[in-house]
mmCIF file of C-alpha atoms in Angstrom:
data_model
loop_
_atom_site.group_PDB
_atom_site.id
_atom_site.type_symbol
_atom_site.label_atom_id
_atom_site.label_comp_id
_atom_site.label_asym_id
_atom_site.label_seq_id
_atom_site.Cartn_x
_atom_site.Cartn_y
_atom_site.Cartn_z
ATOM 1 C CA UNK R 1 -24.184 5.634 -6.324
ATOM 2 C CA UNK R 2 -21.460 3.393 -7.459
ATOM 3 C CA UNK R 3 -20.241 1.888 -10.681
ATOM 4 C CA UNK R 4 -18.891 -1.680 -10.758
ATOM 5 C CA UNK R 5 -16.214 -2.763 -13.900
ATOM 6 C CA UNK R 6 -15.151 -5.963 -14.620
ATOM 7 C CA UNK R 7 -11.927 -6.608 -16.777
ATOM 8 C CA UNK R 8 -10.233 -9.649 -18.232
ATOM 9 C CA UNK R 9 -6.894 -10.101 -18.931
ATOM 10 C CA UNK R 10 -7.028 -6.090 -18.380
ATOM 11 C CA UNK R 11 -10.259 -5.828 -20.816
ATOM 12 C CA UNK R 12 -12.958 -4.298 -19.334
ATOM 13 C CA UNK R 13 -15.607 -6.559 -20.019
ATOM 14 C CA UNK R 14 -18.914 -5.168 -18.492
ATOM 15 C CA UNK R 15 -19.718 -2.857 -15.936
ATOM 16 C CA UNK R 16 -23.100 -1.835 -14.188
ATOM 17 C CA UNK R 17 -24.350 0.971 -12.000
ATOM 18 C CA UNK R 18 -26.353 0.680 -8.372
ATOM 19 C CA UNK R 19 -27.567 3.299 -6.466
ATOM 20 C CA UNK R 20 -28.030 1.742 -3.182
ATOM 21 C CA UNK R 21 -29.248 -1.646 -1.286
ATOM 22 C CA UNK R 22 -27.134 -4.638 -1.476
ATOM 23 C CA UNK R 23 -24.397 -5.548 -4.352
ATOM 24 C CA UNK R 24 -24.278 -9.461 -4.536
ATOM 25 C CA UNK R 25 -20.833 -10.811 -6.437
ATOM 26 C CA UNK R 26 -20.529 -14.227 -7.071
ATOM 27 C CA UNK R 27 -20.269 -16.742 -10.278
ATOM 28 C CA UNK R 28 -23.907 -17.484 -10.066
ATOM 29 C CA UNK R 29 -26.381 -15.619 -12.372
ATOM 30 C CA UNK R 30 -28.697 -14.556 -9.948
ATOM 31 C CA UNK R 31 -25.670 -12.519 -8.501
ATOM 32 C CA UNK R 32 -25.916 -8.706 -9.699
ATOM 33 C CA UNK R 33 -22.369 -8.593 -10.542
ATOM 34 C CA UNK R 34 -22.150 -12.291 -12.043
ATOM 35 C CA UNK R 35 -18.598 -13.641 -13.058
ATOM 36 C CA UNK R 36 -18.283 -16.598 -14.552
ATOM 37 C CA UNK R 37 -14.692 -17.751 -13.042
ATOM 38 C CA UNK R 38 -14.294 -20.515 -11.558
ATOM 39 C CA UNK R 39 -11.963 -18.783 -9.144
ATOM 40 C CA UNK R 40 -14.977 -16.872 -7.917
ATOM 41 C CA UNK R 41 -17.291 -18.187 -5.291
ATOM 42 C CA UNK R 42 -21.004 -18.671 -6.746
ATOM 43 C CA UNK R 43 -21.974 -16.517 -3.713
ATOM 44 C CA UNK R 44 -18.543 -14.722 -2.865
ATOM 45 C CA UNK R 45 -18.991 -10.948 -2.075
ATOM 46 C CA UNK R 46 -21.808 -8.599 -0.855
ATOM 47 C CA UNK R 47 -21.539 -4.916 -1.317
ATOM 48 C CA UNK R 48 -23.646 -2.585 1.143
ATOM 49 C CA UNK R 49 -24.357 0.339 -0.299
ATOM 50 C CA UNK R 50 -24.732 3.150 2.757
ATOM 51 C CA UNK R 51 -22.819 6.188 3.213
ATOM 52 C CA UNK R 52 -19.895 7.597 1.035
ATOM 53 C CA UNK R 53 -17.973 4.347 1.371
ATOM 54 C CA UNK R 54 -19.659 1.175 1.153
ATOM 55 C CA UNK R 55 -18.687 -1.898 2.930
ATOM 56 C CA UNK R 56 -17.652 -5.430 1.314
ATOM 57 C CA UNK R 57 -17.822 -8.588 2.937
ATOM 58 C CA UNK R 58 -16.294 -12.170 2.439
ATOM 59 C CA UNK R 59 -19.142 -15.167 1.785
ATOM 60 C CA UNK R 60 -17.126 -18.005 1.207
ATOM 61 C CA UNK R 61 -14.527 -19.138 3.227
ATOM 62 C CA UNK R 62 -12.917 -21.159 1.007
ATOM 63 C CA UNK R 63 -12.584 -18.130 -1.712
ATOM 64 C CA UNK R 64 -10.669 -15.169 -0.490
ATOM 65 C CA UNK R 65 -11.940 -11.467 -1.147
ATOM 66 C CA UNK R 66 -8.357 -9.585 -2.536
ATOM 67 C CA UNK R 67 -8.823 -5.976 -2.235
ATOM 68 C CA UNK R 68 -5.816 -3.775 -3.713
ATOM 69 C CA UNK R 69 -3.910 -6.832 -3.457
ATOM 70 C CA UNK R 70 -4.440 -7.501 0.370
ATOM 71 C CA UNK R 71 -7.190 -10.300 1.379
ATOM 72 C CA UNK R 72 -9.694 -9.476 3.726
ATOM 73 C CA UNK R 73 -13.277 -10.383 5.430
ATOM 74 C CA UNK R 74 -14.467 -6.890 5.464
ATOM 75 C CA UNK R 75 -13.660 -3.294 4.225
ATOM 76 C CA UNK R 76 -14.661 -0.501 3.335
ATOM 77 C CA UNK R 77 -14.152 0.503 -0.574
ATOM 78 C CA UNK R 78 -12.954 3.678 -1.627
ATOM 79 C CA UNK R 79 -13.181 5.451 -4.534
ATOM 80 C CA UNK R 80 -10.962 2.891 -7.382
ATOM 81 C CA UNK R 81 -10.293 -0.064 -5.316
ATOM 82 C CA UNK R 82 -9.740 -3.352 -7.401
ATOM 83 C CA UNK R 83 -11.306 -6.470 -6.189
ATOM 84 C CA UNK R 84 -9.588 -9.169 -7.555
ATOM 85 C CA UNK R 85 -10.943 -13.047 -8.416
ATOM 86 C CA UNK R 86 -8.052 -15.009 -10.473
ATOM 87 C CA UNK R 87 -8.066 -13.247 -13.913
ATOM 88 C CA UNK R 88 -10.387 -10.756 -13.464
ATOM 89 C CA UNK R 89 -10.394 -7.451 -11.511
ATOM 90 C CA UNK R 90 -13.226 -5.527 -10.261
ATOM 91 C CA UNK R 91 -12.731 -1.931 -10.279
ATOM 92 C CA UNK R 92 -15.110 0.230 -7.819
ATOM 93 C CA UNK R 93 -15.910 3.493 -8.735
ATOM 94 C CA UNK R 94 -17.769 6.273 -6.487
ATOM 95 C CA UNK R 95 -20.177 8.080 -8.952
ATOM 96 C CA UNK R 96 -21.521 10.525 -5.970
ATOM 97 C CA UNK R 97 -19.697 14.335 -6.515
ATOM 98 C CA UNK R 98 -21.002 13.801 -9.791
ATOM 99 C CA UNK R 99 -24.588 12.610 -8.906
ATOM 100 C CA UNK R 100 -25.033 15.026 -6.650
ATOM 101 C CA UNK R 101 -24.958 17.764 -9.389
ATOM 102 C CA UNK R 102 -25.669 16.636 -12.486
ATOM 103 C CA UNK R 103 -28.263 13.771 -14.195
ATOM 104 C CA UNK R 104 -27.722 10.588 -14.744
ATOM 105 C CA UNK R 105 -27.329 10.885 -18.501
ATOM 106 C CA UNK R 106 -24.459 13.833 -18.115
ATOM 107 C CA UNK R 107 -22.445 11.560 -15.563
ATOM 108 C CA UNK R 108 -22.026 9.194 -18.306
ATOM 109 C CA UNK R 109 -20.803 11.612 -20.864
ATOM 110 C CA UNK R 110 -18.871 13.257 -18.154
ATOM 111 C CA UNK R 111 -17.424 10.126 -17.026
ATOM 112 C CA UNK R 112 -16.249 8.972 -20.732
ATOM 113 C CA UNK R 113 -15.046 12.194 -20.872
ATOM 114 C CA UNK R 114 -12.782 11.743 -18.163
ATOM 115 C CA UNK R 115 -11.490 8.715 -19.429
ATOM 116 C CA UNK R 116 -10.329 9.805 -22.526
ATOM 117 C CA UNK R 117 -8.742 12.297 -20.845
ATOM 118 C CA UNK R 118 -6.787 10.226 -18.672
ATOM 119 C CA UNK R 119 -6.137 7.806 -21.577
ATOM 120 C CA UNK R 120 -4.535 10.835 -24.105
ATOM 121 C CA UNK R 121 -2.272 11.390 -21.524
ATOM 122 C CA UNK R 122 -0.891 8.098 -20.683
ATOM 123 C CA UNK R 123 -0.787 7.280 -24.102
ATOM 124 C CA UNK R 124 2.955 7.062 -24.405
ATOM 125 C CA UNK R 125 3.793 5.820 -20.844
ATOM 126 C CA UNK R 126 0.932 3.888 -19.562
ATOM 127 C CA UNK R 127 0.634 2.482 -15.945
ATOM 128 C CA UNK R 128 1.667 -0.793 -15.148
ATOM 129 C CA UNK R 129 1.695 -3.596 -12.610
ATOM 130 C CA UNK R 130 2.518 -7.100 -11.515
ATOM 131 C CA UNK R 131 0.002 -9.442 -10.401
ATOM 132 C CA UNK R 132 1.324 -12.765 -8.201
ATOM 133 C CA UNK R 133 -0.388 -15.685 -9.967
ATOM 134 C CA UNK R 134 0.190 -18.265 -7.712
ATOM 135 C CA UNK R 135 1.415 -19.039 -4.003
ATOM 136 C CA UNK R 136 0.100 -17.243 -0.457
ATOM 137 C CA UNK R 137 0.393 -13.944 -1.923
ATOM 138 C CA UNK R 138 -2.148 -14.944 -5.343
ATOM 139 C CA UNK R 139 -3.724 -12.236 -6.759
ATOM 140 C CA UNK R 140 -1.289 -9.228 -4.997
ATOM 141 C CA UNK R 141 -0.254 -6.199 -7.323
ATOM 142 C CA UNK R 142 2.617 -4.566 -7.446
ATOM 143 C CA UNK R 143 3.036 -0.846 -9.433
ATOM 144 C CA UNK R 144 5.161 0.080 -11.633
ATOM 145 C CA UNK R 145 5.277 3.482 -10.644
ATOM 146 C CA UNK R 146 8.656 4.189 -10.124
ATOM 147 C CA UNK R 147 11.651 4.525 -12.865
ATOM 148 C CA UNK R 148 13.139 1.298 -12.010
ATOM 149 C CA UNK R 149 11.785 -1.458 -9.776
ATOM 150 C CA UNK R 150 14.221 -4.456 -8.547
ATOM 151 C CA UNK R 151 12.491 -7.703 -7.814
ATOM 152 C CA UNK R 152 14.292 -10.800 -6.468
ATOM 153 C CA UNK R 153 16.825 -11.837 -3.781
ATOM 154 C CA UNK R 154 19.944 -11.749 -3.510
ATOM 155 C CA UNK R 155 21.587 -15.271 -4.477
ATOM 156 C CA UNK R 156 17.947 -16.634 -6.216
ATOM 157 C CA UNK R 157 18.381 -13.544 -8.980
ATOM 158 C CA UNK R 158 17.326 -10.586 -9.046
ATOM 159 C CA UNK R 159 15.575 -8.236 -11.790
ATOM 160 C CA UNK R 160 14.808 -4.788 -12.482
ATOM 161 C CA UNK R 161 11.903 -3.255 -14.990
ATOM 162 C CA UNK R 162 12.682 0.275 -16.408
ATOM 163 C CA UNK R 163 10.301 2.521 -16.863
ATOM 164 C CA UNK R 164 10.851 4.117 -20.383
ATOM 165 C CA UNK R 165 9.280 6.246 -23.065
ATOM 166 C CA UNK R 166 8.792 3.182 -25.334
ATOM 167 C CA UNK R 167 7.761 1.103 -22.407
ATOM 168 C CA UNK R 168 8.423 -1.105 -19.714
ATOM 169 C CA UNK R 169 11.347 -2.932 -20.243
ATOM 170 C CA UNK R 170 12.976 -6.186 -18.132
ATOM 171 C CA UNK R 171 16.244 -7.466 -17.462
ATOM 172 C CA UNK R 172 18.325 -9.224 -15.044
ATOM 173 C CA UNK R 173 20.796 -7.232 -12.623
ATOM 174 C CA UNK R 174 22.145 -11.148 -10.836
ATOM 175 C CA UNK R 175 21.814 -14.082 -13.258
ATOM 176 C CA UNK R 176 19.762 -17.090 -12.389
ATOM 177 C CA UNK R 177 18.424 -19.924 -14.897
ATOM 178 C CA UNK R 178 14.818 -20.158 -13.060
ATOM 179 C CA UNK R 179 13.793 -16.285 -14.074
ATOM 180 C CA UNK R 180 11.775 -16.999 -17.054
ATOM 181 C CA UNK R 181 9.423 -14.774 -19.390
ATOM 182 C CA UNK R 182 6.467 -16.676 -21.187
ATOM 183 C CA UNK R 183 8.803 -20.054 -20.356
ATOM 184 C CA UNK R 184 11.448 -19.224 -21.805
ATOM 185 C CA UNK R 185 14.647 -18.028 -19.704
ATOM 186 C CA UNK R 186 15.226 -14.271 -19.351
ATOM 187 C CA UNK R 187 19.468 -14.388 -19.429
ATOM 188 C CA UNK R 188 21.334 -11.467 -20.163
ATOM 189 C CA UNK R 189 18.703 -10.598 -22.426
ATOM 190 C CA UNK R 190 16.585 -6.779 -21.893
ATOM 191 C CA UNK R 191 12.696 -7.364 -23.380
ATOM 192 C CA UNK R 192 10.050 -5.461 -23.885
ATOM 193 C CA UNK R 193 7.104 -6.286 -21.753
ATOM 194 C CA UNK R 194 3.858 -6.953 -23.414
ATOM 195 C CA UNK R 195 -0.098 -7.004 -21.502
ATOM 196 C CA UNK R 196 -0.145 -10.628 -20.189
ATOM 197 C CA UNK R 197 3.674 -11.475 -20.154
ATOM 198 C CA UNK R 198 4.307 -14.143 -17.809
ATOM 199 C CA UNK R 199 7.244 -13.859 -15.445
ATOM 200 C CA UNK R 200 8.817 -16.254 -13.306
ATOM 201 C CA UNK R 201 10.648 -14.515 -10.488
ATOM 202 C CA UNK R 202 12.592 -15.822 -7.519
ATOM 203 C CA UNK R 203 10.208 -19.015 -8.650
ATOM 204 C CA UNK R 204 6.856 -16.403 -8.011
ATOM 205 C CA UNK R 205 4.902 -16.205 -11.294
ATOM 206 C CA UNK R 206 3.778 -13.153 -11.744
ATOM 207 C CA UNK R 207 1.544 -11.524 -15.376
ATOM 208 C CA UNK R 208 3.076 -8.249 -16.433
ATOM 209 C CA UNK R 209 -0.456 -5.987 -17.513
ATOM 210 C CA UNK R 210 -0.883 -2.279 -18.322
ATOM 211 C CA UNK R 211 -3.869 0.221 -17.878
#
């Protein structure tokens, strides 16, 4: 059994649950996981559903298939892996410890459960990442796991977001006039990040979301 969830913009915007057979993504309606991007092929993914891990392929060429930030042609998707397609991100969830012992109406309780859980305590420090908007690396994360994490090279500027209690926060450890957030230029100044801040870095732009 697995559960698929779209989000926008870091919204979760729909999600649906298959037990087995074949998972078709794509911007088409027919598709059972229909996205309407144009970023997104209108036949881009298939899901087979067999085993504990199912396997996704590539259908299009032309669109890449970005799994956890790395593009492939085929893999196998484990248990939270995030397909992304431009804006959105598909989130894969493995539903089968919990199938295998309790009904279909208690995993969904369960489940929300869970996620309250997990949301009470993140409350005051959520998790964060980066996600490359543009270039050969388009659509990549990068966590914000750590205390402090320095982007940049040296010479081009360089960066560093702290990890705080009140939040994420940004500022610049080497000056350079081409770091930017939401177009304007970043200077000596230390912001608060915000869900959907745009960042220019080492001329990479890059949206700032949390979970």
């Amino acid at each position: 059994m697995a559960k698929f969830t779209v989000f926008f913009k870091d919204k979760p915007i729909h999600s649906s649950i298959h037990e087995s057979g074949v998972v078709h993504i794509g911007r088409d309606e027919s598709n059972d996981l229909a996205v309407d991007s144009l970023a997104i092929a209108p036949a881009h993914a298939a899901v087979i559903l067999r085993g504990s891990n199912p396997i996704i392929k590539q259908l299009n060429a032309e669109f890449p298939l970005i799994i956890n930030g790395v593009q492939h042609k085929e893999s196998l998707l484990y248990d939270g892996d995030t397909i992304t397609i431009g804006k959105h991100r598909i989130v894969y969830s493995s539903l089968e410890k919990i199938a295998n012992t309790l009904s279909t109406a208690h995993t969904d309780e369960l489940e929300n459960n869970k996620l309250n859980q997990e949301f009470n305590n993140r409350v005051n420090i959520p998790e964060a990442n980066l996600q490359v908007m543009g270039g050969k690396h388009i659509g990549r994360l990068v966590p914000l796991k750590k205390t402090m994490t320095r982007l940049g090279r040296q010479g081009s500027g360089i960066i560093v977001i702290t990890r705080r209690k009140g939040g994420y926060f940004i500022s610049m450890l080497e000056e350079n006039n081409e770091m930017k957030i939401n177009g304007t230029e970043l200077g000596g100044q230390t912001v608060l990040l915000k869900n959907n801040d745009m960042l220019i870095i080492d001329k990479i732009p890059m949206q700032f979301f949390m979970d």
